[in-house]
Coordinates of C-alpha atoms in Angstrom, one line a residue:
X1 CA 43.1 13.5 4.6
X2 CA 40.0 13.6 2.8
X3 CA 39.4 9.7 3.3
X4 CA 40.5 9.4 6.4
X5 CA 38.0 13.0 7.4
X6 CA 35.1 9.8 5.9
X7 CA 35.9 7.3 7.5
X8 CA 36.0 9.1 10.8
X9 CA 32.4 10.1 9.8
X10 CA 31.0 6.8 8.7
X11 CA 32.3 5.3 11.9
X12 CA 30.8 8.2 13.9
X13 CA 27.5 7.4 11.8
X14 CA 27.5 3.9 12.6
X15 CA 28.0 4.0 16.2
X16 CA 25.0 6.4 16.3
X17 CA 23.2 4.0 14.4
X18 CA 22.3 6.5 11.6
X19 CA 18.7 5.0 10.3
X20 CA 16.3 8.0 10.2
X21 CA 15.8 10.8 8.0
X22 CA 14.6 14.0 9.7
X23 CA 11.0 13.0 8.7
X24 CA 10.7 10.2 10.1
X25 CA 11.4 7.8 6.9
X26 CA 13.5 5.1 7.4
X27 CA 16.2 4.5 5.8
X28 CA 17.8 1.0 3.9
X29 CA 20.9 -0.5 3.5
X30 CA 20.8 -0.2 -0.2
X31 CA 19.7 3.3 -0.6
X32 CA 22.2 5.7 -2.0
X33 CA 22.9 8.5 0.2
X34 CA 21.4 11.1 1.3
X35 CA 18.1 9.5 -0.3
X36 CA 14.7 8.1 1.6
X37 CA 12.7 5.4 -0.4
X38 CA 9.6 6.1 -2.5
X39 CA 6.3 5.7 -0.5
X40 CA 5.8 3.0 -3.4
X41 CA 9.1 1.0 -2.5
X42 CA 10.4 -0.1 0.3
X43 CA 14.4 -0.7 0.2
X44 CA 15.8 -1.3 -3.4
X45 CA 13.1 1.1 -5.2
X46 CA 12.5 5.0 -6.7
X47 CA 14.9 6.9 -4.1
X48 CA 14.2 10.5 -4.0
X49 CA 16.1 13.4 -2.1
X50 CA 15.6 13.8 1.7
X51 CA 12.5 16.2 2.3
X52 CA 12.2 18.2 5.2
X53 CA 9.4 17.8 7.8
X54 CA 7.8 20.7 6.5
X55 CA 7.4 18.8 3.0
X56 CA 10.5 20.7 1.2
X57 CA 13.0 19.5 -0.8
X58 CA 16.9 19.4 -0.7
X59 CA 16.8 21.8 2.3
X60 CA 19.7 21.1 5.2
X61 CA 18.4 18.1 6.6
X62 CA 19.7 15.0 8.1
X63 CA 20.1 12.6 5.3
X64 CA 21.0 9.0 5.5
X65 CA 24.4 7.6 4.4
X66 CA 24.1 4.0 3.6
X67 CA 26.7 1.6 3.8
X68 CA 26.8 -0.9 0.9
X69 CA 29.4 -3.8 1.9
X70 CA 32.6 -4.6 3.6
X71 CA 35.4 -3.7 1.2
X72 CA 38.7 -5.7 1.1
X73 CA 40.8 -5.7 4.2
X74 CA 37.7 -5.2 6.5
X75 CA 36.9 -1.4 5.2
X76 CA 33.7 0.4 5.0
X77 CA 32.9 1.2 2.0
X78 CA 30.2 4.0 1.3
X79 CA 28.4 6.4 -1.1
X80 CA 28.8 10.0 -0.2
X81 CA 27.9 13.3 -2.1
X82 CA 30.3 15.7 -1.2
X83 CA 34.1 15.9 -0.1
X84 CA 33.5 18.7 2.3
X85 CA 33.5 16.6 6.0
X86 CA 34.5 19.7 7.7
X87 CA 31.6 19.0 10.3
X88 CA 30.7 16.0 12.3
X89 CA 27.3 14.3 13.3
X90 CA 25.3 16.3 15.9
X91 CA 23.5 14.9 18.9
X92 CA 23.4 11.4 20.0
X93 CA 21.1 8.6 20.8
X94 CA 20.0 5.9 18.6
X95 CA 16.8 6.8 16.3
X96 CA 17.5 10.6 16.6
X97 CA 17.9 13.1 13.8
X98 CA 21.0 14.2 13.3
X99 CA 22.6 17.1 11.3
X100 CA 25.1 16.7 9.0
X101 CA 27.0 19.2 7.1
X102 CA 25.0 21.5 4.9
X103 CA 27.1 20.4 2.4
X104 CA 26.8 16.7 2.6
X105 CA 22.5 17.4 2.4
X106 CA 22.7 19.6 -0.6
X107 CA 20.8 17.6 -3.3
X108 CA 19.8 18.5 -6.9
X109 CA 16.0 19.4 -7.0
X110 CA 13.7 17.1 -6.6
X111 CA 12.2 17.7 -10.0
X112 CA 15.9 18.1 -11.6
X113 CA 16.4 15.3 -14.4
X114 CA 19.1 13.2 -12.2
X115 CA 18.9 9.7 -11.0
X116 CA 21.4 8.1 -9.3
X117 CA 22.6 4.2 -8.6
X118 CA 24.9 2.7 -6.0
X119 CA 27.5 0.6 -7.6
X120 CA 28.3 -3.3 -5.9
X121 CA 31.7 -1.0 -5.1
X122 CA 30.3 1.4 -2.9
X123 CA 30.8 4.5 -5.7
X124 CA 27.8 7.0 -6.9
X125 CA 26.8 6.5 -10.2
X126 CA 24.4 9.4 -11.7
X127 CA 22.6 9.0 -14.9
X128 CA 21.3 12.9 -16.5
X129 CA 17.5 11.6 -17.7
X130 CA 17.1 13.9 -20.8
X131 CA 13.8 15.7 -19.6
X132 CA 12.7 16.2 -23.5
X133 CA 12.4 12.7 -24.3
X134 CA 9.3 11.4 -24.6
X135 CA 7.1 11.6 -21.5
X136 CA 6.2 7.7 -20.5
X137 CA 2.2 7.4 -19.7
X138 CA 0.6 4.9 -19.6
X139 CA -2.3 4.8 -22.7
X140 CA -3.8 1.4 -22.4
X141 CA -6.9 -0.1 -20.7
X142 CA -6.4 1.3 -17.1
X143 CA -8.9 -0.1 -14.3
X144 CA -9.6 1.6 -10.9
X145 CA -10.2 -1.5 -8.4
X146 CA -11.8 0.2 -5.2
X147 CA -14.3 -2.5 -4.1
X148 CA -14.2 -6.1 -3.3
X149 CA -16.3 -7.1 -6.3
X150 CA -14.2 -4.7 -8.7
X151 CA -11.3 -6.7 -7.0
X152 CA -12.4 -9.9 -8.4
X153 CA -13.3 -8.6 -12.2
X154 CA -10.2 -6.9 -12.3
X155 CA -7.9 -10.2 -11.6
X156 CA -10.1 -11.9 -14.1
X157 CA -9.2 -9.2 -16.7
X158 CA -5.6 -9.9 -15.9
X159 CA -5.9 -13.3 -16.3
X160 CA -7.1 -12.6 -19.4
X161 CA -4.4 -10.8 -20.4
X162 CA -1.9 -13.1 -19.5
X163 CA -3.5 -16.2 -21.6
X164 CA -3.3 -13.6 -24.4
X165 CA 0.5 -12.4 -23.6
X166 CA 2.0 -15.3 -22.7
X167 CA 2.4 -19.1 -23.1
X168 CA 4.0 -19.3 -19.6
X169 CA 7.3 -21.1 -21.2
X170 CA 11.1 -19.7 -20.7
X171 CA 11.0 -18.4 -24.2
X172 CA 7.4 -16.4 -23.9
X173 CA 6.8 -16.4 -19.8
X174 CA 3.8 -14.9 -18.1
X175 CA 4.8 -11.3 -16.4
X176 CA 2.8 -8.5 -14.6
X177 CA 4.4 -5.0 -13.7
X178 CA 4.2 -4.8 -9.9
X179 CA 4.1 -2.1 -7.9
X180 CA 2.7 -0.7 -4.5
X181 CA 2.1 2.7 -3.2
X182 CA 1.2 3.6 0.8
X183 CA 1.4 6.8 2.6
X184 CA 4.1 8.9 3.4
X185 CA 4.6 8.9 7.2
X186 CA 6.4 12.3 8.5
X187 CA 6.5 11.3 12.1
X188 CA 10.1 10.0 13.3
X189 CA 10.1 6.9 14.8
X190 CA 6.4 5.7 13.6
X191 CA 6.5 2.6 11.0
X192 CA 4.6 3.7 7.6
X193 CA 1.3 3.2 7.6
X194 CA 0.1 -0.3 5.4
X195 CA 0.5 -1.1 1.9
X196 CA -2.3 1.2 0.8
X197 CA -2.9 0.3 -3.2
X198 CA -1.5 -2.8 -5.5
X199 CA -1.0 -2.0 -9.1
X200 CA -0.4 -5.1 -11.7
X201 CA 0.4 -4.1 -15.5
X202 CA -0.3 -6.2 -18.7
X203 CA 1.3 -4.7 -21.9
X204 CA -2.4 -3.6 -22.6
X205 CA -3.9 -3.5 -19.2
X206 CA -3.3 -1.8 -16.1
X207 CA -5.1 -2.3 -13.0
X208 CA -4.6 -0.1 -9.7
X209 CA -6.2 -2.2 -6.8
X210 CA -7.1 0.5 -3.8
X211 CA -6.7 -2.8 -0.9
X212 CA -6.9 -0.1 2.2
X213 CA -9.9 1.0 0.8
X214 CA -11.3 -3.0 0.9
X215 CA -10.7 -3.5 4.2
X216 CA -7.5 -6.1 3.4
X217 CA -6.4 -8.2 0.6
X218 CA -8.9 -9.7 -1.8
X219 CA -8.5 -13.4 -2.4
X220 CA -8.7 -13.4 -6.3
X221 CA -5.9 -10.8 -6.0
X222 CA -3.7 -12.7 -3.3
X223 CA -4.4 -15.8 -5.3
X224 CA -2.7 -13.9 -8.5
X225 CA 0.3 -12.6 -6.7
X226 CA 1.1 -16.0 -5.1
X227 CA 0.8 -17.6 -8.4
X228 CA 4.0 -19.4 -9.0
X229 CA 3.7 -19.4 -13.0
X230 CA 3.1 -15.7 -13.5
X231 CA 6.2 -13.7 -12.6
X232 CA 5.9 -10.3 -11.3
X233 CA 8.5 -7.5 -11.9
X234 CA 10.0 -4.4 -10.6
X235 CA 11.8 -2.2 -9.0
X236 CA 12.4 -2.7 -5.8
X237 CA 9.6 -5.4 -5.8
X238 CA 11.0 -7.8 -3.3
X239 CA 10.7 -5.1 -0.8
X240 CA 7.4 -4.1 -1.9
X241 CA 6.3 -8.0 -1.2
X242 CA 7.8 -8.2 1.9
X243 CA 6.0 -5.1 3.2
X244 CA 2.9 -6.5 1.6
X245 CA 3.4 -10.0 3.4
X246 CA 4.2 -8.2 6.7
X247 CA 0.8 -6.1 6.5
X248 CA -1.8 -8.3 5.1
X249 CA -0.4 -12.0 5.5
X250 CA -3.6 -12.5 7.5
X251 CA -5.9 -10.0 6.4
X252 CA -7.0 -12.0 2.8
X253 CA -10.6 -11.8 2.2
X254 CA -12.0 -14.4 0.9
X255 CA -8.7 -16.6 -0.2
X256 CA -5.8 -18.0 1.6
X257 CA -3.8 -17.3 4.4
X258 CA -1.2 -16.7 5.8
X259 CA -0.4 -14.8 2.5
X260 CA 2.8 -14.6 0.5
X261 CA 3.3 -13.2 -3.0
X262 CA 5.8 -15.7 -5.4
X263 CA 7.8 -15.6 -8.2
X264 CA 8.6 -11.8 -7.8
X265 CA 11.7 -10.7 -9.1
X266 CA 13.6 -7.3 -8.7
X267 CA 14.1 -5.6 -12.0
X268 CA 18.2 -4.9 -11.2
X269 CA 18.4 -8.4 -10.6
X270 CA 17.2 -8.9 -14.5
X271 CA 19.3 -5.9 -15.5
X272 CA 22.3 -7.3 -13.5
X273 CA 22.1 -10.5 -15.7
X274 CA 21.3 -9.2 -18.8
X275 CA 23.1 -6.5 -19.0
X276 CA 26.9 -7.4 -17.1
X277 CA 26.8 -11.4 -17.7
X278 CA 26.3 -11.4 -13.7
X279 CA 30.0 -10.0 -13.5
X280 CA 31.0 -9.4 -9.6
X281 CA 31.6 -5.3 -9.4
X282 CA 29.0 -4.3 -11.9
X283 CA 25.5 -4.8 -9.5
X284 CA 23.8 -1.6 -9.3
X285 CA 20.8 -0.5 -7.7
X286 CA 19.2 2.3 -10.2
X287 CA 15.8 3.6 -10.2
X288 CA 13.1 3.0 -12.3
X289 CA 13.5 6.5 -13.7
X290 CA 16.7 5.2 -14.7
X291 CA 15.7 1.8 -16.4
X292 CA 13.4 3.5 -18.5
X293 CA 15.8 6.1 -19.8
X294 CA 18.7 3.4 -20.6
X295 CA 16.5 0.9 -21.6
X296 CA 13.7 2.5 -23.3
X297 CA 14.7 6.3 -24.1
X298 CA 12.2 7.0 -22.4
X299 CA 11.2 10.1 -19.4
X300 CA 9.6 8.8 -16.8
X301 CA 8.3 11.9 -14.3
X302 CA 8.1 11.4 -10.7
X303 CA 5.3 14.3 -9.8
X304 CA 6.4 14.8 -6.1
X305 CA 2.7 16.2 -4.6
X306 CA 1.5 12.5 -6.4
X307 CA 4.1 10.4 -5.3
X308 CA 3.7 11.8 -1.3
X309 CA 0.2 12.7 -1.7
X310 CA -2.8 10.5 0.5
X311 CA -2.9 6.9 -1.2
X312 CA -5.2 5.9 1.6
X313 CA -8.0 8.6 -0.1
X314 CA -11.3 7.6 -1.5
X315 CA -11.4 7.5 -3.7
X316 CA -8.0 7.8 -5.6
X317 CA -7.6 11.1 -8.1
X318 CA -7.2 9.7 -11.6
X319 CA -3.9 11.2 -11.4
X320 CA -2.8 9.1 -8.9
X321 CA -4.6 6.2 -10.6
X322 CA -2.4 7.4 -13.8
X323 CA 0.7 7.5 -11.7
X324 CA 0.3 4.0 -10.2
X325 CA -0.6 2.3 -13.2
X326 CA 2.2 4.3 -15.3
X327 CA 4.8 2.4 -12.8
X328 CA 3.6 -0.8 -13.2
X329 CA 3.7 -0.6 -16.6
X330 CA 7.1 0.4 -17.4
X331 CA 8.2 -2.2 -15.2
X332 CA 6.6 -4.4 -17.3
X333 CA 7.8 -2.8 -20.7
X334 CA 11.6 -2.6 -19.0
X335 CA 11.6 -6.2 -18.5
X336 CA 10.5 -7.0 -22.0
X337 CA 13.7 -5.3 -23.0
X338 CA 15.8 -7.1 -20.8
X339 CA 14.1 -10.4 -21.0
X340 CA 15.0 -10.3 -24.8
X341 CA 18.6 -9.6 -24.5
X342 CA 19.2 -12.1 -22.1
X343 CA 16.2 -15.2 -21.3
X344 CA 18.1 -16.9 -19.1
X345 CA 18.3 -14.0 -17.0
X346 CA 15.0 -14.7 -15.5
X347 CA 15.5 -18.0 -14.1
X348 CA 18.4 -17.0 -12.6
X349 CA 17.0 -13.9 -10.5
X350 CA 13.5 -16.2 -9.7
X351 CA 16.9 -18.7 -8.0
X352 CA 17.9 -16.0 -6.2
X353 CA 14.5 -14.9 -5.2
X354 CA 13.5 -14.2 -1.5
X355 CA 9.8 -14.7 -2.8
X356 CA 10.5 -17.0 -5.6
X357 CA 8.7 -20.7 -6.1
X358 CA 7.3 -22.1 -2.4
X359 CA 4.9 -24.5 -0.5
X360 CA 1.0 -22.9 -0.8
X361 CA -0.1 -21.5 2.1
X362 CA -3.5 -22.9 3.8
X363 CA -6.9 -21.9 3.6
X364 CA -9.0 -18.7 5.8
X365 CA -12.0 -18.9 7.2
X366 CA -12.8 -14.9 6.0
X367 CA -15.6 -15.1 4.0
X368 CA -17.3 -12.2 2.6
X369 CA -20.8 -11.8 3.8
X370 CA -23.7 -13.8 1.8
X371 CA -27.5 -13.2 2.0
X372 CA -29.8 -15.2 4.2
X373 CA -32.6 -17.3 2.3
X374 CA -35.5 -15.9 2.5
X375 CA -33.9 -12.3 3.2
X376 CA -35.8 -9.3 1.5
X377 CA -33.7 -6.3 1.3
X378 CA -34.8 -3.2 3.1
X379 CA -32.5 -0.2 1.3
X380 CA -32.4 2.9 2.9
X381 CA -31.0 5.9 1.0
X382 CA -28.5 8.4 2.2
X383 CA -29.7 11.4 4.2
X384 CA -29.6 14.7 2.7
X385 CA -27.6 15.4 5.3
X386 CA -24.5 13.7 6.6
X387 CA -23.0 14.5 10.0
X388 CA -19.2 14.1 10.4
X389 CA -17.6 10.7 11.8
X390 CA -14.6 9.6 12.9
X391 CA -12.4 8.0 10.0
X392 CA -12.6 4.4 11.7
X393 CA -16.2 4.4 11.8
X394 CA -16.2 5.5 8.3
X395 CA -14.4 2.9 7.8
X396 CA -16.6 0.1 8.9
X397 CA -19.2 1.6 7.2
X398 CA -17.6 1.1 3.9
X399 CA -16.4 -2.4 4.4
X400 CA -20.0 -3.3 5.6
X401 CA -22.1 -1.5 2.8
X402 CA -20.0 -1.2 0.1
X403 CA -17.6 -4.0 0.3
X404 CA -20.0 -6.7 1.9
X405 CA -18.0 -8.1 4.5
X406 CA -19.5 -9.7 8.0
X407 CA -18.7 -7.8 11.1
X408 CA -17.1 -10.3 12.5
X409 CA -14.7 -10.1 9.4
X410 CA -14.1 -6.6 10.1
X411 CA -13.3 -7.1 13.7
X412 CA -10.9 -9.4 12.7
X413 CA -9.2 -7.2 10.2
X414 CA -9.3 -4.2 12.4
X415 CA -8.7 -5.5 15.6
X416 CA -11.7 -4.8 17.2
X417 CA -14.5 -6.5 18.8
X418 CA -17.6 -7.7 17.0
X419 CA -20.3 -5.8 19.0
X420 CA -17.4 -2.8 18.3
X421 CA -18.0 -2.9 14.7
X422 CA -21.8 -2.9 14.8
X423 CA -22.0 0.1 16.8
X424 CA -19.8 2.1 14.6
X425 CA -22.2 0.9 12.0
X426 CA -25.3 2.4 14.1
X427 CA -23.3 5.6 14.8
X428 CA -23.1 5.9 10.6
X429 CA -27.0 5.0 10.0
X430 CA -27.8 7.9 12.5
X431 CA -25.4 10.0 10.9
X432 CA -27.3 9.4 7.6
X433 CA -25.1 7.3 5.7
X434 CA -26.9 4.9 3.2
X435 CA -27.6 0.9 4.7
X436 CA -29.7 -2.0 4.2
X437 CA -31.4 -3.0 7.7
X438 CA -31.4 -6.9 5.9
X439 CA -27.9 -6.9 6.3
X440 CA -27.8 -6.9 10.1
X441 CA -29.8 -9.9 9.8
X442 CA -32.2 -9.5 12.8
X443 CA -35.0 -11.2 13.2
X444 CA -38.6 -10.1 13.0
X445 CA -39.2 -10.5 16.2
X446 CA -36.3 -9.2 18.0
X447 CA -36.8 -6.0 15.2
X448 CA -40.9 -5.7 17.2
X449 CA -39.7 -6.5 20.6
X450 CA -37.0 -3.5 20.1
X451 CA -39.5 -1.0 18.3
X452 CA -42.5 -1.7 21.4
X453 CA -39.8 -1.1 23.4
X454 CA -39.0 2.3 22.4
X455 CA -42.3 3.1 22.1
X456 CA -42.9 2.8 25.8
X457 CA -40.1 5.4 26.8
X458 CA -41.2 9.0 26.9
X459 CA -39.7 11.0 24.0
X460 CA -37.8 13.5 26.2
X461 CA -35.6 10.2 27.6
X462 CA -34.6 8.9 24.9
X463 CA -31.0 9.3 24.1
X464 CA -30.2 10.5 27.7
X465 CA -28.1 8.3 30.0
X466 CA -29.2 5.1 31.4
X467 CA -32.0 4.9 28.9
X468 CA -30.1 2.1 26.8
X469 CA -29.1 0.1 29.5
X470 CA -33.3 0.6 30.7
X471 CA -34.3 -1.0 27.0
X472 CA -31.5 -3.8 27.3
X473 CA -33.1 -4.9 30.9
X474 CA -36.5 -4.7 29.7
X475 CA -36.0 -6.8 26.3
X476 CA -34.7 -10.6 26.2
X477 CA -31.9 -11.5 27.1
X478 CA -30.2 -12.6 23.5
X479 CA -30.9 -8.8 22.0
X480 CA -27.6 -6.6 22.5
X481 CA -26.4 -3.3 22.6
X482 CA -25.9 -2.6 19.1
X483 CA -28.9 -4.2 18.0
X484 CA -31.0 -1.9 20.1
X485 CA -28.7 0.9 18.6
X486 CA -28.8 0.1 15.2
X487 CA -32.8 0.3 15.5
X488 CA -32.9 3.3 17.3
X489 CA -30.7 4.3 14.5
X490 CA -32.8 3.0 12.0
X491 CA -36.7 4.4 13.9
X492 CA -35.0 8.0 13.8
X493 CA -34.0 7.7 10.2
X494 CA -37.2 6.2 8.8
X495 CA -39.7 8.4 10.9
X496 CA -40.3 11.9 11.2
X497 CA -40.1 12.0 14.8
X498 CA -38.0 10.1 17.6
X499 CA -39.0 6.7 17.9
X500 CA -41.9 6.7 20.7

């Protein structure tokens, strides 16, 4: 009775297309149920219990029950955790939430010591993690990548690293712990926001690359992931590289595009090898928690306000900076244990690879932005005083000043027009945020033939309506908005008075 009470609820499930939890997260074939994947891994990483919309834990929400494979016979096999199915799924429509018994959503705590994997066989295997075993942290050299040019000294650490590490044979091959992190998104039916940081691991170095905050993927660092001859490793890392191909294949500064990462290889796979001779019925899908307690005796804590906390923030807390690069590593030092037991292992999960070896991808035209000859820098500090601004403006701003892309390189990453971008950059000079007028690379004259100008409107009119469009008829042709902008900007900043 009990089965048959299942399977009338798994078919119930499936004909309402059960795919979201209730906030908004959604959910994967492979997950176990009644779990939402990490905001670091998308299908096939950490899975954590379903959290309300309000941000608590293990309350009586809608969780998802995955479906692992077609059993023998044409059954429907699946991962439950509970055998009460007194209640059915409630409301209808595909993409809703639905609630299903209280029973059937009550998870162990969310800081509790258990991790779970799905068995190939559709069964609920749950591993205790001894919480007073020795706390995993990472303790090496770890490197906070938040700019373009930090980007590029960072992957030339790594490389470093690597020559140092390993020869690049099958006995001794070259391996980074890989890892991603992006923001939680609580709204149901909204896809989660981009891949916000990258985190590669060494044994000795860790670096955390903060990619939202550059504007899109640097192209030493797309260069390194789509390196066939360095293997990167994790949990749940084919997923993590598809989301990063599906949100920054074009968006490479700098490199090549369209991107896509290679030779990336999902630690289960490895574990799967080495650890059940590839045996059909023993596959399971555990979490990197798990690995490391199996593998390594090791605790590794999932802090919850870390793990859901604002990756896109700048900059990054250096506890989320420990967090990511912690991950990374003990990718890294779970595949050393595996790849020691069993070397063959690794060629055989590259094979199987959806991002293993491939054709190189062609060149971009996104350059970052290069001085003028001849150009003398004209640095003005930031205000004492900085007015509020929209995130997207703030935004630009960063990727102009700090990063040192073109505007036209920002358009193209944000989606935005040219003449767009420099105007948000005018709107942050008057709001007192630090520039270099060099960098908007106007010319002397247009620079005089703006300021006279100005100076021939009263004081009172400036600002008001129609007094822009009045400058733009009187001045040639060539000059736009946002040039006449950015120098009223610039007058006002560098004067004590309005300009005129």
């Amino acid at each position: 009775a009990e089965l048959a009470a299942r399977a009338a609820l798994v078919s119930s499930a499936l004909s309402l297309g059960l795919e979201e939890t209730s906030h908004g997260t959604q959910c994967h074939r492979d997950e176990p149920a009644g779990y939402v994947c990490d905001s670091g891994s998308n299908g096939g990483g950490d899975k954590v219990p379903a959290v309300g919309s309000d941000g608590g834990s293990c309350g009586d929400v809608a969780v998802c029950q995955s479906v692992k494979e077609v059993g023998s016979g044409g059954s429907v096999v699946v991962a439950v955790n509970s055998a009460d199915v007194g209640e059915g799924v409630q409301a209808a429509g595909r993409g809703r939430r639905r609630n299903l018994p209280a029973s059937f959503s009550q998870q162990a705590s969310c800081s509790s010591g258990t991790a779970e994997a799905i068995t190939s066989g559709g069964t609920a295997a749950k591993t205790e993690v001894d919480s007073t075993l020795p706390r995993m942290q990472f303790d090496g050299r770890c490197v906070y990548a938040g700019t373009f040019a930090e980007c590029v000294e960072a992957c030339a650490m790594l490389e470093l690293a690597l020559k140092k590490g390993g020869t690049g044979n099958d006995t001794n091959p070259q391996v980074l712990g890989f890892d991603c992190e992006w923001r939680v998104s609580y709204q149901r039916g909204v896809a989660p926001p981009p891949v916000a940081t990258v985190q590669l691991s060494s044994g000795e170095t860790a670096v955390v690359f903060h990619i939202s905050r550059c504007g899109g993927l640097p192209g030493p660092l797309a260069a390194l992931l789509a390196n066939e001859d360095v293997i990167k490793v994790g949990v749940g890392a084919e997923g993590d590289a598809h989301k990063l191909a599906a949100d920054y294949s074009l968006k490479v500064i700098d490199g090549t595009s369209p991107f896509r990462a290679r030779s990336v290889v999902d630690l289960n796979e490895v574990a799967w090898r080495a650890l059940h001779g590839a045996q059909p019925g023993t596959r399971e899908r555990k979490s990197l928690r798990t690995l490391c307690f199996e593998l390594l005796s090791q605790n590794l804590a999932k802090d919850e306000e870390v793990r859901c906390g604002n990756w896109e923030a700048v900059p990054l807390s250096q506890t989320q900076v420990d967090y990511a690069a912690t991950d990374a590593w003990a990718g890294y030092r779970c595949f050393e244990v595996l790849h020691s037991l069993a070397p063959k292992s690794l060629d055989a999960s590259l094979a199987t690879s959806s991002f293993g070896k491939g054709e190189p991808s062609a060149p971009c035209v996104r350059k970052r932005k290069a001085p003028g000859d001849g150009c003398t820098s004209e640095p003005v500090a930031e205000a004492s005083t900085i007015l509020d601004l929209p995130p997207a403006k703030r935004l630009c701003h960063r990727l102009f000043c700090e990063n040192g892309l073109t505007a036209d390189s920002i358009a193209e990453l944000r989606g935005v027009q040219a003449g767009t971008v420099r105007s948000y950059l005018a709107d942050a000079i008057a709001a007192g945020h630090a520039y270099d007028l060099a960098d908007f690379e106007l010319s002397a004259d247009d620079r005089t033939a703006i300021t006279v100008a100005f100076a021939a409107i009263p004081p009172s009119e400036v600002g008001q309506r129609g007094s822009l469009k009045a400058l733009k008829e009187a001045l040639p042709d060539h000059i736009e908005y946002w040039a006449i902008k950015v120098m009223q900007a610039h007058l006002a900043r560098t004067a004590k008075t309005e300009p005129g």
